[in-house]
Amino acid sequence: MALLTVKDLSLGYESEVIAQGINFSVNEGDYLCVVGENGSGKSTLMKALLHLKEPIKGEIIYGDGLKRNETGYLPQQTLIQKDFPASVKEIVLSGCQGRCGIRPFYSSEHKKLAKMNMERMGITSLSDRCYRELSGGQQQRVLLARALCATQKLILLDEPVAGLDPLVTEQMYELISNLNKEGITIIMISHDLGAALSYASNILHIGNSIFFGTREEYAESGVGKSFLALRKGGEADA
């Protein structure tokens, strides 16, 4: 059974539908990139997958023993969040909240998990630093370590490289790719179509047309070719 299955999903706000007819499945170990124009419903889909927003229509089915609280999430950051006055280790450890149950404290196992994930992200030396003093790339590593504390199965990422310089962007893509190679399933919203075609195993395109398939199928599809041409044209105009 698939780790996640979406059937005939419609998304929107109140009576306004912004995306409909969305069907896709994600198997363990997949790397799915969600692409499409601004306002097409990508972030709304992410909220629906996280149970933060109810879809207008359709089903989201979790399988393979995945529980609702076993999904890691790296959201787009607001300016307020970037200025959060907590230490790195406090933020990473907060990713274990879903594991605490009714207990009001973190166990030694939670602290070991946070330490391990800081090591995985190469931020152990920053553990006592204040989060708001870090660079954008360092902050994203902290948030990724936090997401890893919530799950070892599935991580959702909403534009994880937004605002990062090219070198740090590539480093972040490599980190995410390595996690996927370790067996963690990735669902990532991206405006970087080149990266999607380089790293993703599958692509979901949301817009006037809906496409779901492998990255190779997307590159050869009418939807993919049109969107790639549109993106290249926009870069040329810029």
PDB file of C-alpha atoms in Angstrom:
ATOM      1  CA  MET A   1       0.000   0.000   0.000  1.00  0.00           C
ATOM      2  CA  ALA A   2       1.177   3.535  -0.773  1.00  0.00           C
ATOM      3  CA  LEU A   3       2.462   5.713   2.044  1.00  0.00           C
ATOM      4  CA  LEU A   4       0.067   8.458   0.930  1.00  0.00           C
ATOM      5  CA  THR A   5      -2.789   8.449  -1.587  1.00  0.00           C
ATOM      6  CA  VAL A   6      -4.779  11.484  -2.741  1.00  0.00           C
ATOM      7  CA  LYS A   7      -8.061  10.877  -4.560  1.00  0.00           C
ATOM      8  CA  ASP A   8     -10.025  13.482  -6.556  1.00  0.00           C
ATOM      9  CA  LEU A   9      -8.968  16.350  -4.282  1.00  0.00           C
ATOM     10  CA  SER A  10     -10.425  19.848  -4.612  1.00  0.00           C
ATOM     11  CA  LEU A  11      -8.812  22.709  -2.695  1.00  0.00           C
ATOM     12  CA  GLY A  12      -9.858  26.264  -1.966  1.00  0.00           C
ATOM     13  CA  TYR A  13     -11.261  28.743   0.504  1.00  0.00           C
ATOM     14  CA  GLU A  14     -14.953  28.830   1.413  1.00  0.00           C
ATOM     15  CA  SER A  15     -16.739  28.486  -1.930  1.00  0.00           C
ATOM     16  CA  GLU A  16     -13.764  29.418  -4.143  1.00  0.00           C
ATOM     17  CA  VAL A  17     -12.049  26.400  -5.702  1.00  0.00           C
ATOM     18  CA  ILE A  18      -8.415  27.056  -6.626  1.00  0.00           C
ATOM     19  CA  ALA A  19      -7.415  23.509  -7.637  1.00  0.00           C
ATOM     20  CA  GLN A  20      -9.396  20.388  -8.395  1.00  0.00           C
ATOM     21  CA  GLY A  21      -9.082  16.896  -9.796  1.00  0.00           C
ATOM     22  CA  ILE A  22      -5.822  16.204  -7.956  1.00  0.00           C
ATOM     23  CA  ASN A  23      -4.883  12.517  -7.867  1.00  0.00           C
ATOM     24  CA  PHE A  24      -1.507  11.082  -6.893  1.00  0.00           C
ATOM     25  CA  SER A  25       0.191   8.550  -4.674  1.00  0.00           C
ATOM     26  CA  VAL A  26       3.504   8.548  -2.828  1.00  0.00           C
ATOM     27  CA  ASN A  27       5.343   5.342  -2.025  1.00  0.00           C
ATOM     28  CA  GLU A  28       8.013   4.857   0.599  1.00  0.00           C
ATOM     29  CA  GLY A  29      11.296   6.308  -0.637  1.00  0.00           C
ATOM     30  CA  ASP A  30       9.748   8.581  -3.294  1.00  0.00           C
ATOM     31  CA  TYR A  31      10.907  12.157  -3.865  1.00  0.00           C
ATOM     32  CA  LEU A  32       7.905  14.149  -5.093  1.00  0.00           C
ATOM     33  CA  CYS A  33       8.232  17.756  -6.241  1.00  0.00           C
ATOM     34  CA  VAL A  34       5.077  19.855  -6.469  1.00  0.00           C
ATOM     35  CA  VAL A  35       5.334  22.574  -9.114  1.00  0.00           C
ATOM     36  CA  GLY A  36       3.037  25.129 -10.714  1.00  0.00           C
ATOM     37  CA  GLU A  37       2.364  28.843 -10.987  1.00  0.00           C
ATOM     38  CA  ASN A  38       1.969  31.098  -7.958  1.00  0.00           C
ATOM     39  CA  GLY A  39      -1.531  30.841  -6.540  1.00  0.00           C
ATOM     40  CA  SER A  40      -2.198  27.447  -8.115  1.00  0.00           C
ATOM     41  CA  GLY A  41      -2.791  25.767  -4.746  1.00  0.00           C
ATOM     42  CA  LYS A  42       0.575  24.183  -3.895  1.00  0.00           C
ATOM     43  CA  SER A  43       0.784  25.529  -0.336  1.00  0.00           C
ATOM     44  CA  THR A  44      -2.918  24.808   0.193  1.00  0.00           C
ATOM     45  CA  LEU A  45      -2.246  21.202  -0.794  1.00  0.00           C
ATOM     46  CA  MET A  46       0.586  21.064   1.742  1.00  0.00           C
ATOM     47  CA  LYS A  47      -1.750  22.321   4.474  1.00  0.00           C
ATOM     48  CA  ALA A  48      -4.302  19.681   3.523  1.00  0.00           C
ATOM     49  CA  LEU A  49      -1.685  16.918   3.725  1.00  0.00           C
ATOM     50  CA  LEU A  50      -0.772  18.174   7.201  1.00  0.00           C
ATOM     51  CA  HIS A  51      -4.442  18.266   8.280  1.00  0.00           C
ATOM     52  CA  LEU A  52      -4.180  22.028   8.777  1.00  0.00           C
ATOM     53  CA  LYS A  53      -6.912  22.669   6.210  1.00  0.00           C
ATOM     54  CA  GLU A  54      -9.834  20.535   5.132  1.00  0.00           C
ATOM     55  CA  PRO A  55     -10.156  19.919   1.390  1.00  0.00           C
ATOM     56  CA  ILE A  56     -13.387  20.938  -0.300  1.00  0.00           C
ATOM     57  CA  LYS A  57     -13.682  17.487  -1.805  1.00  0.00           C
ATOM     58  CA  GLY A  58     -11.772  14.231  -2.031  1.00  0.00           C
ATOM     59  CA  GLU A  59      -9.723  11.941   0.190  1.00  0.00           C
ATOM     60  CA  ILE A  60      -6.232  11.866   1.681  1.00  0.00           C
ATOM     61  CA  ILE A  61      -5.367   8.317   2.748  1.00  0.00           C
ATOM     62  CA  TYR A  62      -2.311   7.412   4.811  1.00  0.00           C
ATOM     63  CA  GLY A  63      -0.994   3.854   4.539  1.00  0.00           C
ATOM     64  CA  ASP A  64       1.959   1.645   5.496  1.00  0.00           C
ATOM     65  CA  GLY A  65       1.396   2.379   9.179  1.00  0.00           C
ATOM     66  CA  LEU A  66       2.030   6.123   8.832  1.00  0.00           C
ATOM     67  CA  LYS A  67       0.320   8.027  11.651  1.00  0.00           C
ATOM     68  CA  ARG A  68      -0.965  11.584  11.450  1.00  0.00           C
ATOM     69  CA  ASN A  69       1.722  12.806  13.888  1.00  0.00           C
ATOM     70  CA  GLU A  70       4.580  11.099  12.027  1.00  0.00           C
ATOM     71  CA  THR A  71       5.090  13.729   9.356  1.00  0.00           C
ATOM     72  CA  GLY A  72       7.970  16.207   9.514  1.00  0.00           C
ATOM     73  CA  TYR A  73       7.361  19.683   8.121  1.00  0.00           C
ATOM     74  CA  LEU A  74       9.674  22.484   7.039  1.00  0.00           C
ATOM     75  CA  PRO A  75       7.443  25.516   6.285  1.00  0.00           C
ATOM     76  CA  GLN A  76       8.239  28.777   4.573  1.00  0.00           C
ATOM     77  CA  GLN A  77       9.583  31.136   7.212  1.00  0.00           C
ATOM     78  CA  THR A  78       8.085  34.491   8.090  1.00  0.00           C
ATOM     79  CA  LEU A  79      10.229  37.405   9.272  1.00  0.00           C
ATOM     80  CA  ILE A  80       8.905  36.873  12.808  1.00  0.00           C
ATOM     81  CA  GLN A  81       9.923  33.226  12.786  1.00  0.00           C
ATOM     82  CA  LYS A  82      13.417  34.085  11.540  1.00  0.00           C
ATOM     83  CA  ASP A  83      13.814  36.331  14.595  1.00  0.00           C
ATOM     84  CA  PHE A  84      12.725  33.658  17.108  1.00  0.00           C
ATOM     85  CA  PRO A  85      14.757  34.068  20.363  1.00  0.00           C
ATOM     86  CA  ALA A  86      15.474  30.416  21.215  1.00  0.00           C
ATOM     87  CA  SER A  87      18.593  28.279  21.086  1.00  0.00           C
ATOM     88  CA  VAL A  88      19.238  25.856  18.243  1.00  0.00           C
ATOM     89  CA  LYS A  89      18.943  22.797  20.491  1.00  0.00           C
ATOM     90  CA  GLU A  90      15.621  24.052  21.913  1.00  0.00           C
ATOM     91  CA  ILE A  91      14.158  24.439  18.437  1.00  0.00           C
ATOM     92  CA  VAL A  92      15.420  21.053  17.224  1.00  0.00           C
ATOM     93  CA  LEU A  93      14.152  19.346  20.396  1.00  0.00           C
ATOM     94  CA  SER A  94      10.692  20.883  19.875  1.00  0.00           C
ATOM     95  CA  GLY A  95      10.323  18.570  16.894  1.00  0.00           C
ATOM     96  CA  CYS A  96       9.836  15.758  19.435  1.00  0.00           C
ATOM     97  CA  GLN A  97       6.619  17.264  20.827  1.00  0.00           C
ATOM     98  CA  GLY A  98       4.466  14.803  18.911  1.00  0.00           C
ATOM     99  CA  ARG A  99       6.364  11.948  20.578  1.00  0.00           C
ATOM    100  CA  CYS A 100       5.744  13.161  24.138  1.00  0.00           C
ATOM    101  CA  GLY A 101       2.122  12.063  24.396  1.00  0.00           C
ATOM    102  CA  ILE A 102       0.632  13.317  27.667  1.00  0.00           C
ATOM    103  CA  ARG A 103       4.053  13.824  29.251  1.00  0.00           C
ATOM    104  CA  PRO A 104       4.938  17.523  29.745  1.00  0.00           C
ATOM    105  CA  PHE A 105       8.677  16.989  29.310  1.00  0.00           C
ATOM    106  CA  TYR A 106      11.273  15.582  26.913  1.00  0.00           C
ATOM    107  CA  SER A 107      12.855  12.237  27.744  1.00  0.00           C
ATOM    108  CA  SER A 108      16.526  11.312  27.454  1.00  0.00           C
ATOM    109  CA  GLU A 109      15.626   9.464  24.231  1.00  0.00           C
ATOM    110  CA  HIS A 110      14.173  12.663  22.772  1.00  0.00           C
ATOM    111  CA  LYS A 111      17.363  14.527  23.643  1.00  0.00           C
ATOM    112  CA  LYS A 112      19.477  11.802  22.029  1.00  0.00           C
ATOM    113  CA  LEU A 113      17.340  12.020  18.893  1.00  0.00           C
ATOM    114  CA  ALA A 114      17.741  15.809  18.742  1.00  0.00           C
ATOM    115  CA  LYS A 115      21.504  15.469  19.173  1.00  0.00           C
ATOM    116  CA  MET A 116      21.695  12.846  16.426  1.00  0.00           C
ATOM    117  CA  ASN A 117      19.737  14.999  13.987  1.00  0.00           C
ATOM    118  CA  MET A 118      21.881  18.050  14.722  1.00  0.00           C
ATOM    119  CA  GLU A 119      24.865  15.889  13.858  1.00  0.00           C
ATOM    120  CA  ARG A 120      23.185  14.752  10.628  1.00  0.00           C
ATOM    121  CA  MET A 121      22.648  18.377   9.611  1.00  0.00           C
ATOM    122  CA  GLY A 122      26.155  19.467  10.655  1.00  0.00           C
ATOM    123  CA  ILE A 123      24.935  21.990  13.241  1.00  0.00           C
ATOM    124  CA  THR A 124      26.184  20.454  16.511  1.00  0.00           C
ATOM    125  CA  SER A 125      28.594  23.347  17.012  1.00  0.00           C
ATOM    126  CA  LEU A 126      25.643  25.751  16.822  1.00  0.00           C
ATOM    127  CA  SER A 127      23.540  24.000  19.486  1.00  0.00           C
ATOM    128  CA  ASP A 128      23.836  26.783  22.080  1.00  0.00           C
ATOM    129  CA  ARG A 129      23.604  29.649  19.567  1.00  0.00           C
ATOM    130  CA  CYS A 130      20.489  31.795  19.355  1.00  0.00           C
ATOM    131  CA  TYR A 131      18.463  30.865  16.291  1.00  0.00           C
ATOM    132  CA  ARG A 132      17.907  34.458  15.167  1.00  0.00           C
ATOM    133  CA  GLU A 133      21.686  35.038  14.986  1.00  0.00           C
ATOM    134  CA  LEU A 134      22.171  32.358  12.334  1.00  0.00           C
ATOM    135  CA  SER A 135      22.422  32.734   8.576  1.00  0.00           C
ATOM    136  CA  GLY A 136      19.500  31.710   6.388  1.00  0.00           C
ATOM    137  CA  GLY A 137      21.182  28.452   5.406  1.00  0.00           C
ATOM    138  CA  GLN A 138      21.984  27.583   9.019  1.00  0.00           C
ATOM    139  CA  GLN A 139      18.389  28.291  10.037  1.00  0.00           C
ATOM    140  CA  GLN A 140      17.091  25.930   7.352  1.00  0.00           C
ATOM    141  CA  ARG A 141      19.406  23.177   8.614  1.00  0.00           C
ATOM    142  CA  VAL A 142      18.021  23.731  12.118  1.00  0.00           C
ATOM    143  CA  LEU A 143      14.440  23.452  10.863  1.00  0.00           C
ATOM    144  CA  LEU A 144      15.297  20.344   8.865  1.00  0.00           C
ATOM    145  CA  ALA A 145      16.818  18.750  11.984  1.00  0.00           C
ATOM    146  CA  ARG A 146      13.618  19.676  13.828  1.00  0.00           C
ATOM    147  CA  ALA A 147      11.503  18.017  11.124  1.00  0.00           C
ATOM    148  CA  LEU A 148      13.625  14.862  11.379  1.00  0.00           C
ATOM    149  CA  CYS A 149      12.807  14.673  15.091  1.00  0.00           C
ATOM    150  CA  ALA A 150       9.142  14.353  14.168  1.00  0.00           C
ATOM    151  CA  THR A 151       9.518  11.492  11.701  1.00  0.00           C
ATOM    152  CA  GLN A 152      11.776   8.952  10.053  1.00  0.00           C
ATOM    153  CA  LYS A 153       9.286   8.313   7.236  1.00  0.00           C
ATOM    154  CA  LEU A 154       7.923  11.434   5.524  1.00  0.00           C
ATOM    155  CA  ILE A 155       9.017  15.077   5.363  1.00  0.00           C
ATOM    156  CA  LEU A 156       7.073  17.888   3.690  1.00  0.00           C
ATOM    157  CA  LEU A 157       9.051  20.951   2.606  1.00  0.00           C
ATOM    158  CA  ASP A 158       7.595  24.239   1.387  1.00  0.00           C
ATOM    159  CA  GLU A 159      10.167  26.132  -0.701  1.00  0.00           C
ATOM    160  CA  PRO A 160      13.134  25.128   1.515  1.00  0.00           C
ATOM    161  CA  VAL A 161      15.691  27.147  -0.484  1.00  0.00           C
ATOM    162  CA  ALA A 162      13.726  30.419  -0.798  1.00  0.00           C
ATOM    163  CA  GLY A 163      16.044  33.394  -0.255  1.00  0.00           C
ATOM    164  CA  LEU A 164      19.247  31.341  -0.092  1.00  0.00           C
ATOM    165  CA  ASP A 165      22.288  32.081  -2.245  1.00  0.00           C
ATOM    166  CA  PRO A 166      23.211  29.604  -5.025  1.00  0.00           C
ATOM    167  CA  LEU A 167      25.939  27.767  -3.064  1.00  0.00           C
ATOM    168  CA  VAL A 168      23.784  27.297   0.043  1.00  0.00           C
ATOM    169  CA  THR A 169      20.841  26.334  -2.181  1.00  0.00           C
ATOM    170  CA  GLU A 170      22.858  23.517  -3.737  1.00  0.00           C
ATOM    171  CA  GLN A 171      24.033  22.359  -0.310  1.00  0.00           C
ATOM    172  CA  MET A 172      20.425  22.242   0.904  1.00  0.00           C
ATOM    173  CA  TYR A 173      19.336  20.243  -2.146  1.00  0.00           C
ATOM    174  CA  GLU A 174      22.151  17.769  -1.486  1.00  0.00           C
ATOM    175  CA  LEU A 175      21.119  17.403   2.167  1.00  0.00           C
ATOM    176  CA  ILE A 176      17.536  16.681   1.154  1.00  0.00           C
ATOM    177  CA  SER A 177      18.667  14.253  -1.553  1.00  0.00           C
ATOM    178  CA  ASN A 178      20.866  12.383   0.938  1.00  0.00           C
ATOM    179  CA  LEU A 179      17.952  12.056   3.365  1.00  0.00           C
ATOM    180  CA  ASN A 180      15.890  10.589   0.540  1.00  0.00           C
ATOM    181  CA  LYS A 181      18.670   8.118  -0.247  1.00  0.00           C
ATOM    182  CA  GLU A 182      18.601   7.094   3.420  1.00  0.00           C
ATOM    183  CA  GLY A 183      14.964   6.096   2.935  1.00  0.00           C
ATOM    184  CA  ILE A 184      13.024   9.194   3.984  1.00  0.00           C
ATOM    185  CA  THR A 185      10.151  10.057   1.651  1.00  0.00           C
ATOM    186  CA  ILE A 186      10.165  13.664   0.445  1.00  0.00           C
ATOM    187  CA  ILE A 187       7.307  15.895  -0.724  1.00  0.00           C
ATOM    188  CA  MET A 188       8.651  19.328  -1.669  1.00  0.00           C
ATOM    189  CA  ILE A 189       7.052  22.435  -3.151  1.00  0.00           C
ATOM    190  CA  SER A 190       9.511  24.078  -5.502  1.00  0.00           C
ATOM    191  CA  HIS A 191       9.680  26.960  -7.968  1.00  0.00           C
ATOM    192  CA  ASP A 192      13.048  25.608  -9.159  1.00  0.00           C
ATOM    193  CA  LEU A 193      12.012  23.424 -12.078  1.00  0.00           C
ATOM    194  CA  GLY A 194      15.618  22.579 -12.904  1.00  0.00           C
ATOM    195  CA  ALA A 195      16.176  21.164  -9.428  1.00  0.00           C
ATOM    196  CA  ALA A 196      12.876  19.271  -9.594  1.00  0.00           C
ATOM    197  CA  LEU A 197      13.935  17.608 -12.831  1.00  0.00           C
ATOM    198  CA  SER A 198      17.358  16.799 -11.334  1.00  0.00           C
ATOM    199  CA  TYR A 199      16.391  15.426  -7.934  1.00  0.00           C
ATOM    200  CA  ALA A 200      12.743  14.322  -7.914  1.00  0.00           C
ATOM    201  CA  SER A 201      11.579  10.804  -8.728  1.00  0.00           C
ATOM    202  CA  ASN A 202       8.063  12.107  -9.445  1.00  0.00           C
ATOM    203  CA  ILE A 203       6.480  15.459 -10.223  1.00  0.00           C
ATOM    204  CA  LEU A 204       3.001  16.780  -9.464  1.00  0.00           C
ATOM    205  CA  HIS A 205       2.040  19.841 -11.503  1.00  0.00           C
ATOM    206  CA  ILE A 206      -0.910  21.884 -10.246  1.00  0.00           C
ATOM    207  CA  GLY A 207      -2.518  24.547 -12.410  1.00  0.00           C
ATOM    208  CA  ASN A 208      -4.966  24.766 -15.281  1.00  0.00           C
ATOM    209  CA  SER A 209      -3.819  21.243 -16.061  1.00  0.00           C
ATOM    210  CA  ILE A 210      -2.951  18.581 -13.486  1.00  0.00           C
ATOM    211  CA  PHE A 211      -0.060  16.215 -14.148  1.00  0.00           C
ATOM    212  CA  PHE A 212       1.386  13.427 -12.027  1.00  0.00           C
ATOM    213  CA  GLY A 213       4.139  11.100 -13.161  1.00  0.00           C
ATOM    214  CA  THR A 214       7.881  10.525 -13.223  1.00  0.00           C
ATOM    215  CA  ARG A 215      10.238  13.416 -13.888  1.00  0.00           C
ATOM    216  CA  GLU A 216      11.053  11.873 -17.294  1.00  0.00           C
ATOM    217  CA  GLU A 217       7.362  11.695 -18.198  1.00  0.00           C
ATOM    218  CA  TYR A 218       6.869  15.282 -17.061  1.00  0.00           C
ATOM    219  CA  ALA A 219       9.793  16.562 -19.151  1.00  0.00           C
ATOM    220  CA  GLU A 220       8.210  14.952 -22.241  1.00  0.00           C
ATOM    221  CA  SER A 221       4.611  15.974 -21.487  1.00  0.00           C
ATOM    222  CA  GLY A 222       2.827  18.938 -23.004  1.00  0.00           C
ATOM    223  CA  VAL A 223       2.259  20.387 -19.540  1.00  0.00           C
ATOM    224  CA  GLY A 224       5.932  20.063 -18.627  1.00  0.00           C
ATOM    225  CA  LYS A 225       7.239  21.486 -21.902  1.00  0.00           C
ATOM    226  CA  SER A 226       4.870  24.462 -21.730  1.00  0.00           C
ATOM    227  CA  PHE A 227       5.725  25.231 -18.110  1.00  0.00           C
ATOM    228  CA  LEU A 228       9.468  24.877 -18.703  1.00  0.00           C
ATOM    229  CA  ALA A 229       9.231  27.275 -21.675  1.00  0.00           C
ATOM    230  CA  LEU A 230       7.219  29.699 -19.543  1.00  0.00           C
ATOM    231  CA  ARG A 231       9.785  29.607 -16.752  1.00  0.00           C
ATOM    232  CA  LYS A 232      12.678  30.121 -19.170  1.00  0.00           C
ATOM    233  CA  GLY A 233      10.837  33.026 -20.757  1.00  0.00           C
ATOM    234  CA  GLY A 234      10.282  34.609 -17.364  1.00  0.00           C
ATOM    235  CA  GLU A 235      13.976  34.259 -16.492  1.00  0.00           C
ATOM    236  CA  ALA A 236      14.929  35.841 -19.810  1.00  0.00           C
ATOM    237  CA  ASP A 237      12.568  38.767 -19.205  1.00  0.00           C
ATOM    238  CA  ALA A 238      14.037  39.268 -15.736  1.00  0.00           C
TER     239      ALA A 238
END
